[in-house]
Structure formats: C-alpha cells, structure tokens
Short mmCIF file of C-alpha atoms and ligand atoms in Angstrom, two decimals:
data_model
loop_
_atom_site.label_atom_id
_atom_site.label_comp_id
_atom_site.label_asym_id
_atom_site.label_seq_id
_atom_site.Cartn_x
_atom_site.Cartn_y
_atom_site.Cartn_z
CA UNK K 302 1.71 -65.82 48.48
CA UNK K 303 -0.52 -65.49 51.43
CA UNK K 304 -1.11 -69.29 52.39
CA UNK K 305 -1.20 -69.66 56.08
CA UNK K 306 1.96 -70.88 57.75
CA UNK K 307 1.26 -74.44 58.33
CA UNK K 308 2.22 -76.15 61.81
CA UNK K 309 3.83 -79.29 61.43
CA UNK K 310 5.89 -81.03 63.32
CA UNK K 311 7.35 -84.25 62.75
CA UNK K 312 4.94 -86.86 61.79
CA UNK K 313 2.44 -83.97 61.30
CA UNK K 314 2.97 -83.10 57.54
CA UNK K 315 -0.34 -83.02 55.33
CA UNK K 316 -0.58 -85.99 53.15
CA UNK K 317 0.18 -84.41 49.90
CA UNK K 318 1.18 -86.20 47.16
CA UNK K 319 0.88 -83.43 44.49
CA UNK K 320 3.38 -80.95 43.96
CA UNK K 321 2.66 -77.15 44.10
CA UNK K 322 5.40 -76.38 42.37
CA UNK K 323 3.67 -74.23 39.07
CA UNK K 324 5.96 -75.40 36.08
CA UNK K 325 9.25 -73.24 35.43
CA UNK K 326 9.31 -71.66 32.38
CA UNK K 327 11.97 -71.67 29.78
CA UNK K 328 12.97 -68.27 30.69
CA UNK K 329 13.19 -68.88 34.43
CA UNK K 330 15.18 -72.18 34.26
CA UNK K 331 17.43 -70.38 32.04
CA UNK K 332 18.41 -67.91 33.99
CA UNK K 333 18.47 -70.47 37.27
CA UNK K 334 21.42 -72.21 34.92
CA UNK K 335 23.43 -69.07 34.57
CA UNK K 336 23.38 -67.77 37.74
CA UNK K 337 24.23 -71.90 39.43
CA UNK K 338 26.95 -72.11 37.44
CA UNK K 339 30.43 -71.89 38.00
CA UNK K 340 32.05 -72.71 35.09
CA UNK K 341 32.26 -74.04 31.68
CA UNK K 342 30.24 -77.21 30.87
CA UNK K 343 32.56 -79.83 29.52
CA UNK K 344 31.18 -81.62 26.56
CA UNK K 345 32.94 -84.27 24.80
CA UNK K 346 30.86 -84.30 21.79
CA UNK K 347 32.09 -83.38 18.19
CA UNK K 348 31.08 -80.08 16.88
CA UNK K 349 28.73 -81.05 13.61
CA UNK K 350 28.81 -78.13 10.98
CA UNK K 351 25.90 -78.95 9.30
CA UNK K 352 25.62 -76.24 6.67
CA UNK K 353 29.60 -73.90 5.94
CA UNK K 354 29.76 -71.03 3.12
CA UNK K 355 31.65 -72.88 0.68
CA UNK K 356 33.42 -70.23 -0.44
CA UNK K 357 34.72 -69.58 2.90
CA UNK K 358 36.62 -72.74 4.70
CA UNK K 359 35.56 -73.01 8.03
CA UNK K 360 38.41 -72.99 10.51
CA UNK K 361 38.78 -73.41 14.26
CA UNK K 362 40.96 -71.85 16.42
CA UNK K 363 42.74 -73.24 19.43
CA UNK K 364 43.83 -69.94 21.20
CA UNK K 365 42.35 -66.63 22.05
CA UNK K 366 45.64 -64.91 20.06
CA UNK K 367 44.67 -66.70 17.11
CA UNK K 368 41.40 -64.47 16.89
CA UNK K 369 44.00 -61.62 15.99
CA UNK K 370 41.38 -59.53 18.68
CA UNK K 371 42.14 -55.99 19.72
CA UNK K 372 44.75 -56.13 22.53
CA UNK K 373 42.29 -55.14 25.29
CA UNK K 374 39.69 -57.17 24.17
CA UNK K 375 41.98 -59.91 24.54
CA UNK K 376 43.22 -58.85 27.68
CA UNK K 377 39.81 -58.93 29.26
CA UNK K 378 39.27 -62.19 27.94
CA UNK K 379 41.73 -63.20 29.92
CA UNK K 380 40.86 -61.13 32.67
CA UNK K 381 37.67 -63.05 32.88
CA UNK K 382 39.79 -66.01 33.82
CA UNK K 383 39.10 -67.60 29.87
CA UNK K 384 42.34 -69.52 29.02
CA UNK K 385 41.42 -71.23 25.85
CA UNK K 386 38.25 -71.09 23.58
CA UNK K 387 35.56 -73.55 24.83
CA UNK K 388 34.56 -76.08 22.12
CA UNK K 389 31.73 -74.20 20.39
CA UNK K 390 33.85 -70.69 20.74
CA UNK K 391 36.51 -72.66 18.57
CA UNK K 392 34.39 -72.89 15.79
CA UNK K 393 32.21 -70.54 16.26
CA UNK K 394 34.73 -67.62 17.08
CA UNK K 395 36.57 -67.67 13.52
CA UNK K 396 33.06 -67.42 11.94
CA UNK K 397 31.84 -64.79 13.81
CA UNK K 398 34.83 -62.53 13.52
CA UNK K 399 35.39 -62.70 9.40
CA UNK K 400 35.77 -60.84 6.86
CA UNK K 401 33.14 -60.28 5.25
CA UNK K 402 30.59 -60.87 7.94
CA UNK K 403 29.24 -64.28 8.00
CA UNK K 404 25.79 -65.33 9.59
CA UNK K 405 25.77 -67.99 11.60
CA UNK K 406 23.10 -70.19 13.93
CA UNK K 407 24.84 -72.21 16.72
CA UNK K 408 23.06 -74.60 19.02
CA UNK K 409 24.24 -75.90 22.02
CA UNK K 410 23.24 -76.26 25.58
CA UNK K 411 23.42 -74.12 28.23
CA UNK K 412 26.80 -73.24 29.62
CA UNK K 413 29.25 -74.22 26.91
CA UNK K 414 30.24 -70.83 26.06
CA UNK K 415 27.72 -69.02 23.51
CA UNK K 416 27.32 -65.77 25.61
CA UNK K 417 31.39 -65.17 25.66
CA UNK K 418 31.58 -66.20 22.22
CA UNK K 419 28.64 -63.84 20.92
CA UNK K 420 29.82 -60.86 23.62
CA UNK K 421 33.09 -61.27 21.76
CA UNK K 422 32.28 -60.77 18.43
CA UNK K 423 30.13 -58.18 19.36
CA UNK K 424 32.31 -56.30 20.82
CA UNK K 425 35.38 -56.29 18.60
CA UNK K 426 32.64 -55.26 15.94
CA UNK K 427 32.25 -51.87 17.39
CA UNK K 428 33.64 -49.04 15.87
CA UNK K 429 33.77 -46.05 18.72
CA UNK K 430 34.58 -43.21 16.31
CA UNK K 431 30.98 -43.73 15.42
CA UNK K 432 28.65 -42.64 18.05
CA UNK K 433 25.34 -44.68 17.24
CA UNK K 434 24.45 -48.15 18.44
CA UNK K 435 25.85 -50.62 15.51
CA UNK K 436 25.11 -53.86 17.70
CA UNK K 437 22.37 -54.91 18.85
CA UNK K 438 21.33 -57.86 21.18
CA UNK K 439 17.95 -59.17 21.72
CA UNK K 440 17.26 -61.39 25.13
CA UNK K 441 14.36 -63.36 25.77
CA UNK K 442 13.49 -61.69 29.52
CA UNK K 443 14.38 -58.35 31.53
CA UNK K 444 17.11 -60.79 33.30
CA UNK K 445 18.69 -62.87 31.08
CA UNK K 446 19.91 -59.20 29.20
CA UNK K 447 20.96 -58.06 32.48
CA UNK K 448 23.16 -61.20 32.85
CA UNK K 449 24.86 -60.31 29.10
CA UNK K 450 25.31 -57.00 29.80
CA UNK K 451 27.15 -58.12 32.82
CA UNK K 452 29.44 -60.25 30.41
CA UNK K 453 29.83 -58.01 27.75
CA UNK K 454 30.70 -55.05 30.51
CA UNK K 455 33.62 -57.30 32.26
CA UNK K 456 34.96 -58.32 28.60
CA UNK K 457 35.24 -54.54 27.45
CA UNK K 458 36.48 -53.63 31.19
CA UNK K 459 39.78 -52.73 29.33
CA UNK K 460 37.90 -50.90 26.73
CA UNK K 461 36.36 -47.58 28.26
CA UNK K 462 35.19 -46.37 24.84
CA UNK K 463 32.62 -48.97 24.50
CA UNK K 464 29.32 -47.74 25.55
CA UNK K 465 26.82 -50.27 26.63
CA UNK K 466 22.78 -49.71 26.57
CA UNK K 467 20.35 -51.61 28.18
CA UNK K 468 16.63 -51.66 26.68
CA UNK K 469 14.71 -53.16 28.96
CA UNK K 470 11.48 -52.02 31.29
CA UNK K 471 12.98 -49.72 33.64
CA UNK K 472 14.57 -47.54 31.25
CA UNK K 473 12.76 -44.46 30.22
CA UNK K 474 14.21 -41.67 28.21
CA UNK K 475 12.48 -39.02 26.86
CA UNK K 476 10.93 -38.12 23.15
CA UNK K 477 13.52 -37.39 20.87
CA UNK K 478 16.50 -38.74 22.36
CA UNK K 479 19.16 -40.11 19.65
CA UNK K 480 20.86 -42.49 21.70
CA UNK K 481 24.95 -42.67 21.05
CA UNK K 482 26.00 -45.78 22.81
CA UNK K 483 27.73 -48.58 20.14
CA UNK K 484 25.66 -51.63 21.74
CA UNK K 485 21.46 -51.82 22.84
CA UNK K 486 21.15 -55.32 24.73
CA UNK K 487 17.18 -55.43 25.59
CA UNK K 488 13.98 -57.48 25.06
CA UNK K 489 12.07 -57.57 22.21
CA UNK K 490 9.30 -55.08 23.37
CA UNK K 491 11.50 -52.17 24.61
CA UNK K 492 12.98 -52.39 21.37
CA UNK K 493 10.59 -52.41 19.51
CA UNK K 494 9.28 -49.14 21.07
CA UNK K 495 13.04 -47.59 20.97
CA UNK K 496 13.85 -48.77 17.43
CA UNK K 497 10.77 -49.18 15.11
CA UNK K 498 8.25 -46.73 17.23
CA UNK K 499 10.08 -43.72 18.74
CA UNK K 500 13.07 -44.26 16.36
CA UNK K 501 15.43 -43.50 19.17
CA UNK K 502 17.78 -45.09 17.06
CA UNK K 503 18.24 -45.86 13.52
CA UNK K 504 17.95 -49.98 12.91
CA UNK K 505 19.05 -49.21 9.34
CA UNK K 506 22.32 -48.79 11.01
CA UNK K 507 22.97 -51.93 12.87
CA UNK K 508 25.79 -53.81 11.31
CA UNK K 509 25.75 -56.74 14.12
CA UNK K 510 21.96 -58.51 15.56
CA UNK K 511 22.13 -61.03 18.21
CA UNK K 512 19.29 -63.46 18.98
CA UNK K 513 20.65 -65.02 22.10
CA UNK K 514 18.02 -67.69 23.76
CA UNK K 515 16.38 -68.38 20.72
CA UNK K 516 14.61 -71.07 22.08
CA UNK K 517 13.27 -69.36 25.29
CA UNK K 518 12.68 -66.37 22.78
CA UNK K 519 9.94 -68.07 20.69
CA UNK K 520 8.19 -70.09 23.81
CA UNK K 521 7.39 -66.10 24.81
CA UNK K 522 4.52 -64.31 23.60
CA UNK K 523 4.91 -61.96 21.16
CA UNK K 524 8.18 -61.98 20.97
CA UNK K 525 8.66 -63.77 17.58
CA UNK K 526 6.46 -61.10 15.98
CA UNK K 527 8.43 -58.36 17.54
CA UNK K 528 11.71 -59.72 16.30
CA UNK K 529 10.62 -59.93 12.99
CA UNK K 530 9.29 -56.31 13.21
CA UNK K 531 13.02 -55.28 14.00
CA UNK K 532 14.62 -57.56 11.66
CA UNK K 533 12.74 -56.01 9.25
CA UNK K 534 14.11 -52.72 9.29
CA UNK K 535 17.97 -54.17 9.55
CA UNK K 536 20.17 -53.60 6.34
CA UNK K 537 20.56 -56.47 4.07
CA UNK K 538 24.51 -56.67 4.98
CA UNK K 539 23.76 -56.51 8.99
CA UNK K 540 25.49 -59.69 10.10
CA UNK K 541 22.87 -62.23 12.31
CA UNK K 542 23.52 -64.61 14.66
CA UNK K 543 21.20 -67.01 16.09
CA UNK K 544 22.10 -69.10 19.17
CA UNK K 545 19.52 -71.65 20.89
CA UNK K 546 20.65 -74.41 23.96
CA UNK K 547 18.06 -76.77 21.27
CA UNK K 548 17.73 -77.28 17.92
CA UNK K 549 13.89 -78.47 17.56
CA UNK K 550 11.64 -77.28 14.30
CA UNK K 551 10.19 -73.92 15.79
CA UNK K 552 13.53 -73.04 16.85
CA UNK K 553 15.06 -73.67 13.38
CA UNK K 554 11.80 -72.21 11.64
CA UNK K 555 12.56 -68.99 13.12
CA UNK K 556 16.37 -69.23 12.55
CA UNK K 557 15.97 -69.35 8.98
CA UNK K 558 13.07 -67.13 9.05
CA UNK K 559 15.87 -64.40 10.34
CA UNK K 560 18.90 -65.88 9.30
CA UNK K 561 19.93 -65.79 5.67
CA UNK K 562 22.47 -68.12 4.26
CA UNK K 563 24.23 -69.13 7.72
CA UNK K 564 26.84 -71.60 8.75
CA UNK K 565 24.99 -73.60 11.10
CA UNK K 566 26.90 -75.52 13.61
CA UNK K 567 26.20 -77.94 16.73
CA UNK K 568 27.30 -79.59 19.78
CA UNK K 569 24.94 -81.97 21.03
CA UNK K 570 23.81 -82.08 24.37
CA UNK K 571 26.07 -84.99 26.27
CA UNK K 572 23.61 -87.26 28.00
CA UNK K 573 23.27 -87.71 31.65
CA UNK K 574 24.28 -91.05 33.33
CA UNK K 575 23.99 -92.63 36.60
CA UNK K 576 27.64 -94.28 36.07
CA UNK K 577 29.76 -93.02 38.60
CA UNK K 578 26.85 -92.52 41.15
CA UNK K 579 26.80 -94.54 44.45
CA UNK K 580 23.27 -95.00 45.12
CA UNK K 581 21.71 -95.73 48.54
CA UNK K 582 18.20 -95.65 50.12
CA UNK K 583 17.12 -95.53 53.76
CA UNK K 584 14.29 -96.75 55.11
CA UNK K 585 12.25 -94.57 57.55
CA UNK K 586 9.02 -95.82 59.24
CA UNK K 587 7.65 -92.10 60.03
CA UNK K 588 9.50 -87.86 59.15
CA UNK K 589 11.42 -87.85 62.41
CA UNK K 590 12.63 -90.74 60.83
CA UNK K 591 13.76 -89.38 57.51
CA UNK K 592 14.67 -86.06 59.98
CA UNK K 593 17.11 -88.09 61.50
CA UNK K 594 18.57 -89.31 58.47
CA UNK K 595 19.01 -85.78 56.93
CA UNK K 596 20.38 -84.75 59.98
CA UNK K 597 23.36 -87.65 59.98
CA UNK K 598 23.52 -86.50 56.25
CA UNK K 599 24.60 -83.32 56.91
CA UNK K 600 26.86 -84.50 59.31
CA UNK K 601 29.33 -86.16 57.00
CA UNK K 602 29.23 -83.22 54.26
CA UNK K 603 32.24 -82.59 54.73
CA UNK K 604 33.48 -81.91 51.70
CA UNK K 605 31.17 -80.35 48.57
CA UNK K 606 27.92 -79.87 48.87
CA UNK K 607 24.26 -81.45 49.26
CA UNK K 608 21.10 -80.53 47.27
CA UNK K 609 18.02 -82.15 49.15
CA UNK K 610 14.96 -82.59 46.73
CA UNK K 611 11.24 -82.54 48.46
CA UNK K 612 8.18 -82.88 46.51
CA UNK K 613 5.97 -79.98 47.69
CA UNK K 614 6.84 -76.53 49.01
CA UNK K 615 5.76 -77.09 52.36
CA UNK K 616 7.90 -79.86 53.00
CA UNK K 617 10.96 -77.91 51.88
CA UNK K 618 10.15 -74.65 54.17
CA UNK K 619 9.44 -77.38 56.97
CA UNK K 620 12.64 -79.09 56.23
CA UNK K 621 14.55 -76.14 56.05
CA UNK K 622 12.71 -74.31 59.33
CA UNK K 623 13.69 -77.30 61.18
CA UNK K 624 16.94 -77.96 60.20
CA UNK K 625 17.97 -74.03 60.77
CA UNK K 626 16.63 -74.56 64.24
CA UNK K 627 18.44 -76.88 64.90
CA UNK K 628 21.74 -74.87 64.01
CA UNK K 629 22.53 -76.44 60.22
CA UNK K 630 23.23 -73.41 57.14
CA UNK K 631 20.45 -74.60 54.71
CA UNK K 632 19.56 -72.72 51.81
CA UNK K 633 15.66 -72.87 50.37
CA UNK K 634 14.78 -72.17 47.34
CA UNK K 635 11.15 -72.21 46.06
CA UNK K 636 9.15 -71.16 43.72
CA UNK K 637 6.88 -68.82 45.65
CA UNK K 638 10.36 -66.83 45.45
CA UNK K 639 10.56 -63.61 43.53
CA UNK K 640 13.33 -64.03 40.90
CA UNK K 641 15.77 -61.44 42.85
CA UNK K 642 15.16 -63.79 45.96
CA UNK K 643 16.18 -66.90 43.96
CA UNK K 644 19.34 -65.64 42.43
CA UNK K 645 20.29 -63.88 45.57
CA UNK K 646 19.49 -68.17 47.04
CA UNK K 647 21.63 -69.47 44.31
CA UNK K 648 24.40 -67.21 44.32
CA UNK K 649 24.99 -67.99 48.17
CA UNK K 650 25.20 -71.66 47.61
CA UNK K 651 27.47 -71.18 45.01
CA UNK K 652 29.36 -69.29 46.85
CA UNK K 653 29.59 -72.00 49.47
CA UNK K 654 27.98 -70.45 52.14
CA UNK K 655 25.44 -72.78 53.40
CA UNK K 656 26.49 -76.54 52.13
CA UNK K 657 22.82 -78.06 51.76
CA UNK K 658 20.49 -75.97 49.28
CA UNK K 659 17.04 -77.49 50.46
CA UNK K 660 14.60 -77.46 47.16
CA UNK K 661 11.64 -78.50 45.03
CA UNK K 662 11.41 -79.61 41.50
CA UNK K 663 12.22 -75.73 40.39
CA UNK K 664 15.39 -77.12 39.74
CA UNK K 665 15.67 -80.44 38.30
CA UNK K 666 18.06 -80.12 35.33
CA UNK K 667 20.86 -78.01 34.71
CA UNK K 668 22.29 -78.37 38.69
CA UNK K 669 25.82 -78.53 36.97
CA UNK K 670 27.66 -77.81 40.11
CA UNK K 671 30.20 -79.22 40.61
CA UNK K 672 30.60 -79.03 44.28
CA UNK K 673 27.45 -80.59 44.70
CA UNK K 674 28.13 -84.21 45.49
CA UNK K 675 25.47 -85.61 47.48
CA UNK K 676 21.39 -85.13 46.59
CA UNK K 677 18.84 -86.46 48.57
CA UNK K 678 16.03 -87.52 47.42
CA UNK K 679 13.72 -86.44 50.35
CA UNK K 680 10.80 -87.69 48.80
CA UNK K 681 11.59 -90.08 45.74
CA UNK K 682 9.94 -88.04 42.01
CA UNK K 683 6.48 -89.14 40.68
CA UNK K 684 5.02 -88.27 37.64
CA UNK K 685 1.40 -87.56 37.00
CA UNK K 686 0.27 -91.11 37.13
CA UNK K 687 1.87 -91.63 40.30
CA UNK K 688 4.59 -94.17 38.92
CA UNK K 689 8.51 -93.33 39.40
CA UNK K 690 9.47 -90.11 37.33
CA UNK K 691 12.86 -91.58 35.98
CA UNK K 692 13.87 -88.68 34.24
CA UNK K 693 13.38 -86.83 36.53
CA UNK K 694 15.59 -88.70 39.10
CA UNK K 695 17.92 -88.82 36.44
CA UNK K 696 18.23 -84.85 36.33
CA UNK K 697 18.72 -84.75 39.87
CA UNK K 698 21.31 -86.99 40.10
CA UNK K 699 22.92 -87.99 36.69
CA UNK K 700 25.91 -86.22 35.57
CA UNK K 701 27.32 -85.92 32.36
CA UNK K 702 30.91 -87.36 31.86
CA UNK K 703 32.67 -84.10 32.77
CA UNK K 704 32.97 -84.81 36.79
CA UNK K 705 35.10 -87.87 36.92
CA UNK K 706 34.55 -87.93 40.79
CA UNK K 707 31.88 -89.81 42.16
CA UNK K 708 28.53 -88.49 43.28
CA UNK K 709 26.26 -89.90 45.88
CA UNK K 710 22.96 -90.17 46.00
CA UNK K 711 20.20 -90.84 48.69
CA UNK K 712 16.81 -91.96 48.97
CA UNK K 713 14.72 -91.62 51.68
CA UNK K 714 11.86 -94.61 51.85
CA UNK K 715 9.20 -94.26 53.80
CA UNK K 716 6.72 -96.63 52.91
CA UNK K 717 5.47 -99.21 50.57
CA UNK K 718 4.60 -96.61 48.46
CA UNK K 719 8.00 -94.92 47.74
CA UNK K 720 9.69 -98.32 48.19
CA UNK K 721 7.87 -99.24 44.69
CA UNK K 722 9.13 -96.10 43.05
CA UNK K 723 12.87 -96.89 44.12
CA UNK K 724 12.21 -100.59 42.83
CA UNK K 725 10.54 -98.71 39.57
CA UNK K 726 13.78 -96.68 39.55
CA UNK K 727 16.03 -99.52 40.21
CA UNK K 728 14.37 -101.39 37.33
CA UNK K 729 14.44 -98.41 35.06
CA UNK K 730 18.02 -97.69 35.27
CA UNK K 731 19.12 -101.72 35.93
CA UNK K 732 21.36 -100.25 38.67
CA UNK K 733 20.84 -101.75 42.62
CA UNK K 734 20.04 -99.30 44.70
CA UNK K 735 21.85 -100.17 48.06
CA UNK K 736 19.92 -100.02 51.41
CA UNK K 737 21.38 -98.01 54.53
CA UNK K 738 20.91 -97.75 57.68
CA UNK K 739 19.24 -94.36 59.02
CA UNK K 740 21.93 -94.68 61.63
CA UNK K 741 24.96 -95.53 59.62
CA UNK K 742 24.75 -93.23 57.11
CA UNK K 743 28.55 -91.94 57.87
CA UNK K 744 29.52 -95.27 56.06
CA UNK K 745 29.04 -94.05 53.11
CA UNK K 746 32.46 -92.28 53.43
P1 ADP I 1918 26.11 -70.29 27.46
O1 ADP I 1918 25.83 -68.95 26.88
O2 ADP I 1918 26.30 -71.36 26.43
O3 ADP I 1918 25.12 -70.71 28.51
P2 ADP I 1918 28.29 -68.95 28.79
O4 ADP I 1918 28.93 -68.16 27.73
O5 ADP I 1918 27.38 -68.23 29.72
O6 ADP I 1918 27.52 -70.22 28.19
O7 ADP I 1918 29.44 -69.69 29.60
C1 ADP I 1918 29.18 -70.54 30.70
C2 ADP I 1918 30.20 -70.32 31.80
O8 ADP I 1918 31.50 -70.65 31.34
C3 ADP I 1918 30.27 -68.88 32.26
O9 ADP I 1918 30.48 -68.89 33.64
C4 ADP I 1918 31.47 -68.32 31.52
O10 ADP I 1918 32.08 -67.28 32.25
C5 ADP I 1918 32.37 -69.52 31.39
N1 ADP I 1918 33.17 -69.53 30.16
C6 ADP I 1918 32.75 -69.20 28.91
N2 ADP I 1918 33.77 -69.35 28.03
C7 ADP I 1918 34.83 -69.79 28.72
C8 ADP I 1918 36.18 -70.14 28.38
N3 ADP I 1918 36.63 -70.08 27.13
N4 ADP I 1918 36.99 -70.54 29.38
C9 ADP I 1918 36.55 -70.63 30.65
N5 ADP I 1918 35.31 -70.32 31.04
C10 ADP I 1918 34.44 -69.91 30.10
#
C-alpha cells in the first residue's frame, strides 16, 4: 500500500494501540497452515463415526498395503515420505476406496491428513483407458487448488498416465475444446463456466466429486450456489466426498445438502495448552529497552526457532528493519503482503533460513511448527475492549500435546498498561508468569 515509510527510531514509535492488521480470511489462513507446515499434526483424539452404512462394516486400516492400491500409487505414497496412514486416513481410506462407492463427510482440522487421503482415492479411481475427466475436485481459492494439485501430481509421480487439469483463473482454452485429462481440480467459478456453461466437459460423467475446504468454501461468495449448480448435473452414482477442518451447522447444512447417505466421521480438534510452556516476562521502561531484550533473545536461539508477535504492522517492519541492520536473518511477514510474497516468507522460515519470523496477528493459530520454540510476545494481545486477548495468547503460544518438548515463551512489559494484561493473562490461565531480567535473558537456557 502506499503509506509513507515512517521514521522511527527507538523510543520514537507512534502510540498505536490498534492493530492494522485487516482480519485474515478463512481462505488465507488456510493456505498460511499448509504452506507452515512440515508435517503431520498429531492428534490423540478418537475418531467418532457418527453415522456408517450399515450394510457395509466400517473398517480401518493400519498400513498403506492394506489399501490393496495400485503398485505405483503405493509407491508414491511412499515416495512422499508417508509411512503409515495418519489417524483420519485409517478410517477414512477403507471408505473411500470401496466397492461400491461410498460417500463420505470427514471433519477434522487442518493438517491431519485429508488432502493425501482424498488425493488418494482420487487417484486410484481413475481409469486412463478413458480419456475424459472422471474426477473432479472443487477448492475454495485459486491457491489452495494449486497446493492439491501439487499433492495429487507427487502421489501419481509413478503414474505418467494420469493427466491432471487445473480450472482455475489463468487458464483459458478456447470454444469447443473437449478436454481429455482424468482429473479437473479448480474453483467453483471456472467450473462452472468449463462444466455447466461451455460444456468443455461432460459432468454427467464424473464418477468421483471432491469438496475439499468445505468450510472456507461456504464463508466465500457464491460459491455455495455454484457448487450446487455442478452437483446438479453429477450422476446419481458419482461418489461425494465432503471434507471441512469444522463441523459447525452451515458446514453440515451444505454437506448434506450435497452429500447423500454418507458415513460421516470425526476427529476433534485437540485443544491447545500452556502445560509444557516456560513462561517469562521482561520488563522494559522504553523500545530500546524491549530492543535490547530481542536482541539477547536472538542471541541464545540456538537451537529451533523464534516467532516474535507485534501488534501493528509498523512495529513489525521497524522491528525487523532494525534488527536486519544490525546483522540478525529475520523474516517479516505482514499482511500488506501479496499472497506469493507470504508463502515465498513462510516457506523460507520453514526451511530454516532465517531463525526469527518477525509478525503480526496474520498468524495467530495454526503456527504448528515444530521448530519454533520460543515466541515473543513483543507487545502482549488485546482485544477490542482493550483487556488481555487470552485466546489469542493462547494461539501463539499453546501447543497441543503432540510436542513433548518444552516451549518458551516471552513477554515484553513495558508499562503499567501491558503489566495488567500479563497479570489478566496470568489470572486467566492460573499459571505465574516469571519475571526476567532484560539482561539475563540467556538464563533461560
Ligand atoms: P489436511 O488436508 O488435513 O490439512 P494434509 O493432507 O495436507 O492435511 O497433510 C498435512 C501434512 O502431513 C502434509 O505435509 C502431508 O504431506 C503430511 N502427511 C499427510 N499424510 C501423511 C502420512 N500418512 N504420513 C506422513 N505425513 C503425512
């Protein structure tokens, strides 16, 4: 955006006590999860089946071999570094692969496996002596079909005769095309221009339809209309599946409004907690202050990584301008980045190449990296009344049981102000928050 470049120096900041952070939307934070993570979420909760075919016992499967999958299927499964089926892929795998067809609606949150397992059966559904699309996927945004592709392309990298389509904007063929590939992954719109309007395929002959992001899919304009426009043109015996990271009422409106007699099954989100977290605060009378501290911070990172959290944008870029300058690798990531900008951001820190990703409340939730295992609080989260936003400082820093290794966390004080949050936040949690010294802060290892 074209705000001027503020000078500040230390001490110098503008008193700003709003955040200019615009609100992520579904979509965004979505894709921020996929492209942050590493690896699989962990979740020690119980799979519920809350609605099974009777006729047809629902099993689970503890191996990739027991899925009886097409040798090079299987073999790119394994390529992909996938030793055994994550916990929703267990039950959901089986399901998704019988015969006949089943339809199914899984829930669970983000990173526990539902791409691979939907990629899967969508692939070992294609028949490549036919030369039409049979399988079609429907993502919520432009990007977050881009990232299946990408799965669904590594999976089949054994299996050359699976052609891959993308509908999305970007892609423009011309009137009358019949398209041959066996899979269309796109958004709602494109397809609905490809399928239903220039009929450069026939939807009468899908056999497999994928609603991935269900959740993100219906907080989009339009989008619910359009995927009712497509399901409507879908043969009766087309098999569905439905997956959402939640399982509210809109979400399972439109599920069954798409979804006719599935197995529905769950794993429920594992709650964050503070247990395992070593918290600390540090008092600063003034920035140079809380400079200083950050500074000793990234000092002792010696292992893992460090996420520092400021409450407005110009804080972070002044955080980040000065620590660069003063010869640190800090990452920044904003919102008044372009989406290519932020996963290009995210996909360095993954990759470990700067150790402290400086950033604002873009990213509260879904930080599951492991490596991370000090944030800093720069600037403690308030909500809109100005009191402590708990849950908030609980997405920054909570984890859910799957690290057993301790995390740290900071907070930076700088006033009676912020030192009633962190005694809000103390209170909130009943957990002491321990006080440091701006100098010591190498005793915390
Ligand atoms: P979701 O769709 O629920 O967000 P993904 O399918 O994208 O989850 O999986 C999350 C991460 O875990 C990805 O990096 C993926 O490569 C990895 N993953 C998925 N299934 C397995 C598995 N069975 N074993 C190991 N890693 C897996």
């Amino acid at each position: 955006n074209g705000s001027p470049k503020t000078e500040v120096g230390a001490g110098g900041l503008p008193e700003d006590k709003t955040t200019d952070e615009a609100p992520v939307s579904p979509a965004e934070r979505s894709l921020l999860q996929k492209i942050i993570r590493r690896g699989l979420v962990e979740n020690k909760n119980d799979i519920e089946v809350q609605r099974r075919d009777p006729s047809s016992p629902l099993f689970s499967i503890k191996s990739f071999e027991a899925l009886h999958l097409q040798p090079q299927l299987l073999k790119g499964v394994y390529a992909m570094g996938f030793n055994a089926p994550s916990k929703i892929q267990e039950t959901a795998l089986p399901t998704l692969l019988a015969d006949p067809p089943q339809n199914m609606i899984a829930q669970s949150q983000s990173g526990t496996g539902k791409t691979a397992a939907f990629v899967l059966a969508m692939l070992s559904r294609v028949d490549t002596k036919k030369d039409y699309p049979q399988v079609l996927c429907l993502s919520p945004t432009y990007e977050l079909a881009i990232q299946t592709g990408e799965v669904a392309a590594k999976m089949a990298q054994f299996c050359p005769d699976i052609k891959i389509r993308f509908a999305v904007r970007g892609e423009e063929i011309p009137r009358g095309t019949k398209l041959k590939e066996h899979i269309i992954i796109g958004t709602p719109g494109k397809v609905v221009d490809w399928g239903v309007k220039y009929r450069f395929f026939d939807l009468g002959k899908i056999s497999v339809f994928v609603l991935d992001e269900a959740d993100v899919m219906i907080a989009m304009q339009g989008h619910q209309d359009q995927s009712f426009r497509i399901h409507k043109l879908l043969p009766r015996n087309c098999q569905m599946m439905f997956f959402s990271a939640t399982y509210e009422e809109d979400v399972m409106e439109f599920a069954e409004g798409i979804v006719s007699d599935p197995v529905i099954i769950r794993l429920r989100r594992e709650e964050e907690s503070l247990h395992n977290i070593k918290q600390y605060y540090v008092m600063c009378r003034n920035l140079d202050e809380k400079y200083t501290a950050i500074a000793n911070i990234y000092g002792v990172v010696t292992i893992g990584q460090a996420m520092i959290f400021c409450h407005t944008r110009k804080t972070a870029s002044w955080l980040a301008e000065k620590m660069s300058r003063d010869g640190h690798a800090v990452a920044l990531l904003s919102g008044d980045l372009t989406v290519d900008q932020r996963i290009a951001v995210l996909d360095r820190f993954r990759d470990g190449k700067e150790k402290v990703l400086i950033t604002t409340n873009v990213l509260a939730r879904g930080i599951d990296v492991e490596q991370v295992t000090i944030v800093v609080n720069f600037d403690l989260p308030v909500d809109v009344t100005r009191n402590a936003d708990c849950e908030t400082y609980l997405h920054r820093i909570g984890r859910t049981g799957r690290f057993g290794k301790a995390g740290l966390a900071i907070n930076l004080v700088d006033g009676p102000e912020s030192l009633t949050l962190l005694r809000q936040v103390e209170e909130h949690f009943g957990k002491k928050i321990q006080q440091l010294d701006a100098e010591d802060v190498d005793e915390i290892e």
